[in-house]
PDB file of C-alpha atoms and ligand atoms in Angstrom:
ATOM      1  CA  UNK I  19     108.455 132.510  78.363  1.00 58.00           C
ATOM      2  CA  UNK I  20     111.160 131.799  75.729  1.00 63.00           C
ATOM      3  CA  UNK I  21     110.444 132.482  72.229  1.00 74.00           C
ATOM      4  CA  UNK I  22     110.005 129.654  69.472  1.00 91.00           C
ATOM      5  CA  UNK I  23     113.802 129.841  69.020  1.00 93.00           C
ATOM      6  CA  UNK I  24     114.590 129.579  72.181  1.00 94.00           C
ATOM      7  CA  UNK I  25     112.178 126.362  72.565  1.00 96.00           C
ATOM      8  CA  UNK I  26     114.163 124.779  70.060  1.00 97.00           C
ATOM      9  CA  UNK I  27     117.875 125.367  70.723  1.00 97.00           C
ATOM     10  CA  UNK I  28     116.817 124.162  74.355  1.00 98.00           C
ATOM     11  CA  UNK I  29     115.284 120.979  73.147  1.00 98.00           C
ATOM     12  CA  UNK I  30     118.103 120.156  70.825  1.00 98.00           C
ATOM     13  CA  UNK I  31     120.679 120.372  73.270  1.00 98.00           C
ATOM     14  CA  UNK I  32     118.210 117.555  75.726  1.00 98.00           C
ATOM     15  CA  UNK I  33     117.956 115.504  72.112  1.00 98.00           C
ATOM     16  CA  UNK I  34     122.231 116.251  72.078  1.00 98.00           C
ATOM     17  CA  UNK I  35     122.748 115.191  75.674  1.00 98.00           C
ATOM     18  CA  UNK I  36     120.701 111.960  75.152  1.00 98.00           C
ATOM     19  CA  UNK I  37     122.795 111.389  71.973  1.00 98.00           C
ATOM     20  CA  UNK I  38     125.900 111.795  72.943  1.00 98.00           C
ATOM     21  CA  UNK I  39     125.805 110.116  76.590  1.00 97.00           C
ATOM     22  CA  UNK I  40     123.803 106.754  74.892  1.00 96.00           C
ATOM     23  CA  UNK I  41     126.824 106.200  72.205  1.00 97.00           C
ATOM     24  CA  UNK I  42     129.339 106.800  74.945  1.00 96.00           C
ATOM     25  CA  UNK I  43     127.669 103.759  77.086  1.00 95.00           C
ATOM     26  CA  UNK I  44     126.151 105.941  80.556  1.00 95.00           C
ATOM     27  CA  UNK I  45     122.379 104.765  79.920  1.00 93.00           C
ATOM     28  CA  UNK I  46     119.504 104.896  77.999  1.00 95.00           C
ATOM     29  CA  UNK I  47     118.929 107.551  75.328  1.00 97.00           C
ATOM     30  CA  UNK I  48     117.577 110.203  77.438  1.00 98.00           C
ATOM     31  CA  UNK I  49     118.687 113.862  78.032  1.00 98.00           C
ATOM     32  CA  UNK I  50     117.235 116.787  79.675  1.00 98.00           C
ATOM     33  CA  UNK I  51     117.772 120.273  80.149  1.00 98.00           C
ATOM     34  CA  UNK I  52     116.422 122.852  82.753  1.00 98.00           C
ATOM     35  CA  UNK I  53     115.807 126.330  82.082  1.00 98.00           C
ATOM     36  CA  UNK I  54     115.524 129.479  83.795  1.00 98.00           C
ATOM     37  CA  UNK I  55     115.401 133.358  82.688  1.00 96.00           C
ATOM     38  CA  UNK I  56     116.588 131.646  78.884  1.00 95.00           C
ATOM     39  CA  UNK I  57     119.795 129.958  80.478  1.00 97.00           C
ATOM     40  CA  UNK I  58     120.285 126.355  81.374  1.00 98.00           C
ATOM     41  CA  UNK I  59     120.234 126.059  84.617  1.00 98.00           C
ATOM     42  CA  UNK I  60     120.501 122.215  84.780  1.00 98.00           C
ATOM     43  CA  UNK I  61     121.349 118.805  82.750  1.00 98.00           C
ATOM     44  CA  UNK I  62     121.536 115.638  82.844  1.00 98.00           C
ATOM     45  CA  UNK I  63     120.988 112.338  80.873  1.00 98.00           C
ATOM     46  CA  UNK I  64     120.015 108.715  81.878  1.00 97.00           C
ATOM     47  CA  UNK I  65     122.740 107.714  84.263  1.00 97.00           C
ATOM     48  CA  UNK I  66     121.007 104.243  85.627  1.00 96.00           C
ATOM     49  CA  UNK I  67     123.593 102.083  84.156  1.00 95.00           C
ATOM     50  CA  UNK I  68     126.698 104.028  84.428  1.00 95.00           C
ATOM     51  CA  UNK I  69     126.015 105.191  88.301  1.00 96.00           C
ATOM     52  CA  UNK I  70     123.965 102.233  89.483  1.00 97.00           C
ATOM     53  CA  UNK I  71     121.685 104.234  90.042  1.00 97.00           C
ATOM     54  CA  UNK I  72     117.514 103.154  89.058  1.00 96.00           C
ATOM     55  CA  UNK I  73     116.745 106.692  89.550  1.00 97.00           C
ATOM     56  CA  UNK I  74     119.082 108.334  87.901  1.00 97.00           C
ATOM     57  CA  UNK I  75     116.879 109.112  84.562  1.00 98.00           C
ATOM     58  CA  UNK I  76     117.928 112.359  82.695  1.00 98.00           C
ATOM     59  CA  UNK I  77     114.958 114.793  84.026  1.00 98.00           C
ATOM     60  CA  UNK I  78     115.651 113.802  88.125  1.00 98.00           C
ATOM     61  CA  UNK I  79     119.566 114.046  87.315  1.00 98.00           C
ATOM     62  CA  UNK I  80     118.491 117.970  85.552  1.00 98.00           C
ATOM     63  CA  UNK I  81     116.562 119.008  88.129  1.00 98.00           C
ATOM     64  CA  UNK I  82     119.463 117.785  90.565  1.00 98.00           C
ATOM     65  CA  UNK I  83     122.108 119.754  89.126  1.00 98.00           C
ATOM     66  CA  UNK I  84     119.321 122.650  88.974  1.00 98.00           C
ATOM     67  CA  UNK I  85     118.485 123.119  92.503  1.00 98.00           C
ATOM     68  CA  UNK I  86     122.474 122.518  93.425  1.00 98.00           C
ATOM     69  CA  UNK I  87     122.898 125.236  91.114  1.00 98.00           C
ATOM     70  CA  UNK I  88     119.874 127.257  92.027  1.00 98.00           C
ATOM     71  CA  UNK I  89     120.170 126.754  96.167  1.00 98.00           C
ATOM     72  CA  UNK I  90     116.857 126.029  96.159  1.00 97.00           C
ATOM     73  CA  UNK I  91     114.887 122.495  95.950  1.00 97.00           C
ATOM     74  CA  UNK I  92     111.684 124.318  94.441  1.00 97.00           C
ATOM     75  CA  UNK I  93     112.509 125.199  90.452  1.00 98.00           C
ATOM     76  CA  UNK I  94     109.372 127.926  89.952  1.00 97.00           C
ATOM     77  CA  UNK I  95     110.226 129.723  86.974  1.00 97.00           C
ATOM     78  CA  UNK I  96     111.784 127.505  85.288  1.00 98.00           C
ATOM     79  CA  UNK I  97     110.678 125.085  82.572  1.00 98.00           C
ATOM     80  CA  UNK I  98     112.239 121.511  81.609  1.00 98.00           C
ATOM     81  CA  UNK I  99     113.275 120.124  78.412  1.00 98.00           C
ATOM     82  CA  UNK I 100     113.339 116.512  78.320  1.00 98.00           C
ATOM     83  CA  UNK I 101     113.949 114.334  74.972  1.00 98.00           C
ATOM     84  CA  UNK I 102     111.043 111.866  75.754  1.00 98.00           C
ATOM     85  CA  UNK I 103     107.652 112.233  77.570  1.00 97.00           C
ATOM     86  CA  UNK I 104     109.291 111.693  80.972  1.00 97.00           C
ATOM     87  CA  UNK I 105     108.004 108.201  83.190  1.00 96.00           C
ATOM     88  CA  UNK I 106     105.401 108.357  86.471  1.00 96.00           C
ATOM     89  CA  UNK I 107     108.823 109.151  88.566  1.00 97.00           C
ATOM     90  CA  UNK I 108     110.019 111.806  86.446  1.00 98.00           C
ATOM     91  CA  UNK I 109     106.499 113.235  86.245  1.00 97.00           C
ATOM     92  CA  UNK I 110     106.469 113.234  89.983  1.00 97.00           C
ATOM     93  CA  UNK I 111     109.718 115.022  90.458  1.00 98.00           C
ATOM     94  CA  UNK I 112     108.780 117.491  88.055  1.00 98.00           C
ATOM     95  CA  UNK I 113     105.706 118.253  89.688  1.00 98.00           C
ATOM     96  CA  UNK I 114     107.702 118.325  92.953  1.00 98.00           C
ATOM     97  CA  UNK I 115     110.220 120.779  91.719  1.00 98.00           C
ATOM     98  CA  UNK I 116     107.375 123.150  91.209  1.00 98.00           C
ATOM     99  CA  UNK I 117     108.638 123.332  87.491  1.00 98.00           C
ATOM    100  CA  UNK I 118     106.387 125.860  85.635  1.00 98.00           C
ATOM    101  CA  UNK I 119     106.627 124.163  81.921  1.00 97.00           C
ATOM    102  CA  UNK I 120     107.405 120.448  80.711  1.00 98.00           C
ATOM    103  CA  UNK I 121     108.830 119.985  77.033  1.00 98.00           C
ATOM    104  CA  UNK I 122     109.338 116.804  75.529  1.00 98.00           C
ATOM    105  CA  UNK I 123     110.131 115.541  71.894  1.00 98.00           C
ATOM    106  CA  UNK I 124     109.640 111.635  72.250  1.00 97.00           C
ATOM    107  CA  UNK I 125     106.377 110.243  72.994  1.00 96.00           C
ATOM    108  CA  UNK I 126     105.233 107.571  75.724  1.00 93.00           C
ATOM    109  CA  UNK I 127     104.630 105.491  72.810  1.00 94.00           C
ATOM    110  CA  UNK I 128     108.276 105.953  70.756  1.00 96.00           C
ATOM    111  CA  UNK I 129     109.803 104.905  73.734  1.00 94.00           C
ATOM    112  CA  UNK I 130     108.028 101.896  74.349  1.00 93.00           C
ATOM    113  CA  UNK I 131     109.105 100.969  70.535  1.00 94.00           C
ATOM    114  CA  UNK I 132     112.590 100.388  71.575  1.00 95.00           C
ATOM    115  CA  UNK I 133     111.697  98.739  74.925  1.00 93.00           C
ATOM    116  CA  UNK I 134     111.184 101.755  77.606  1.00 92.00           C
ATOM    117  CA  UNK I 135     107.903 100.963  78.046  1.00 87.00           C
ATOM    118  CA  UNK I 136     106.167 102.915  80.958  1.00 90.00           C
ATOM    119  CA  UNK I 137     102.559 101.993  80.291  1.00 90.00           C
ATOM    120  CA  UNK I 138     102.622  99.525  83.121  1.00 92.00           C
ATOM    121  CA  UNK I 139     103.624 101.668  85.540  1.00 94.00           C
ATOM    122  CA  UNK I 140     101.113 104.363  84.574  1.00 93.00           C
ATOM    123  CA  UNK I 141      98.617 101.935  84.805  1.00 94.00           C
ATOM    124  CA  UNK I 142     100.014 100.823  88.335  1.00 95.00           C
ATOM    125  CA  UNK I 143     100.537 103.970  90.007  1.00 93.00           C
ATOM    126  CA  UNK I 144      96.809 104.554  89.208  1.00 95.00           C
ATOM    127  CA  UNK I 145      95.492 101.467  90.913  1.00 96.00           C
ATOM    128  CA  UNK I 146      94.734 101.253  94.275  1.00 93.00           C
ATOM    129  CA  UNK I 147      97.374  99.636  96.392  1.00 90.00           C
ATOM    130  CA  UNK I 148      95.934  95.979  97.278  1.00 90.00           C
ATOM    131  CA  UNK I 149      95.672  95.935  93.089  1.00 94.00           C
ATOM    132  CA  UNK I 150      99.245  96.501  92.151  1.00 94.00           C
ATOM    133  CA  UNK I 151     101.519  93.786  91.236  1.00 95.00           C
ATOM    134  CA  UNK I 152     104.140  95.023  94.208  1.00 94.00           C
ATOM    135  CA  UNK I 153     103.025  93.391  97.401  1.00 93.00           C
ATOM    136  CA  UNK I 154     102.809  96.276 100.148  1.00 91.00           C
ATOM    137  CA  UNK I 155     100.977  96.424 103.656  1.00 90.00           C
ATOM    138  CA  UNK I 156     100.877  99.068 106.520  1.00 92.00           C
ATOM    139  CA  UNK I 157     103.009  98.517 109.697  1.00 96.00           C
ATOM    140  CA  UNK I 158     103.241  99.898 112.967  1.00 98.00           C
ATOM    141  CA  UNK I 159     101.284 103.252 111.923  1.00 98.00           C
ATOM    142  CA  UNK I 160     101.188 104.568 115.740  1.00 97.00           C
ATOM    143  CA  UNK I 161     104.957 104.804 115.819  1.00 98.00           C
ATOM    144  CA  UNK I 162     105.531 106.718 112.290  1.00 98.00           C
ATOM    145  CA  UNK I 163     102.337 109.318 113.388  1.00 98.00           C
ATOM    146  CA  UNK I 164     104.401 109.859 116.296  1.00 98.00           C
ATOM    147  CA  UNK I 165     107.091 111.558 114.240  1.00 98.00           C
ATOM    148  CA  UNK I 166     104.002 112.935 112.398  1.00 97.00           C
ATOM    149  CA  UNK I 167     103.042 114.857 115.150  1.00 98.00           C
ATOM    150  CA  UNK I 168     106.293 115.959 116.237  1.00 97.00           C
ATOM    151  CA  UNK I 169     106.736 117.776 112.914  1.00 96.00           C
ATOM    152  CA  UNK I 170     103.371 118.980 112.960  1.00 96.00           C
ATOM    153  CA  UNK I 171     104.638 121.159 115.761  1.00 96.00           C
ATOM    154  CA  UNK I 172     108.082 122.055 115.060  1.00 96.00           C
ATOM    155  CA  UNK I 173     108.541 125.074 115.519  1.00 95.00           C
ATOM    156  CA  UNK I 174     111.631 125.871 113.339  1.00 94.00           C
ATOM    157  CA  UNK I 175     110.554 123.650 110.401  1.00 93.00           C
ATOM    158  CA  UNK I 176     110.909 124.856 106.450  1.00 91.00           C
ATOM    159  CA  UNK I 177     108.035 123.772 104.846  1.00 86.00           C
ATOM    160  CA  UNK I 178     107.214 123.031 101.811  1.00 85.00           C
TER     161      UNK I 178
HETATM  162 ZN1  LIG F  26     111.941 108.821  84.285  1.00 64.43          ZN
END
């Protein structure tokens, strides 16, 4: 665990990175930082703009550079900095990255002030498919279980 100190050199330099990268025109005003053993490990800031990229929102491009970093694609023991309360698809890929902590200075709420609203999409994800606004149906289930069950017995899969 990093001391108070530590907590808050780590989120100023995710509140720095989302500074600096918004006035030089990359994205939103979003940074993020990923920690491990009291070094960063990882950063990035909102890139969606810059790289054409939807995805590329600063606590997925952190945990990116992380696990590059790291060799891994599983971040346990380590915590992430972020300077806003991150979205349902940063929330995701934190909880996929196994990340032990989550940090953030913004709230849900300052960001939707300046027009990053995520409310919808909380309230989306948590609706049951035939509800949400995106249209989506199930197609040709037999095939995709057959690669299902192919993986299900690999032998020489890494699981995770
Ligand atoms: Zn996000």
């Amino acid at each position: 665990m990093p001391t108070d100190e530590d907590s808050l050199r780590f989120m100023r330099r995710a509140i720095e990175l989302s500074r600096v990268h918004m006035e030089a025109g990359e994205g939103g005003p979003f940074g993020a930082v990923v920690v491990k053993d009291g070094q960063i490990v990882g950063e990035g800031w909102n890139r969606v703009t810059s790289s054409h990229d939807p995805t590329a929102h600063a606590e997925v491009v952190a945990i990116r550079q992380a696990c590059q970093r790291l060799g891994t694609f599983q971040l346990r023991g380590c915590e992430i900095y972020t300077s806003c309360e991150p979205c349902p698809m940063c929330l995701g890929a934190v909880y996929w990255a196994r990340l032990d902590r989550l940090w953030y200075a913004n709230g849900r709420e300052d960001a939707a002030a300046i027009q990053f609203d995520d409310e919808w999409l909380y309230r989306e994800v948590a609706l049951p498919a035939e509800a949400r606004r995106l249209p989506s149906r199930q197609l040709l289930r037999d095939e995709a279980l057959d690669v299902f069950r192919a993986w299900a017995k690999k032998p020489d899969k890494t699981p995770y």
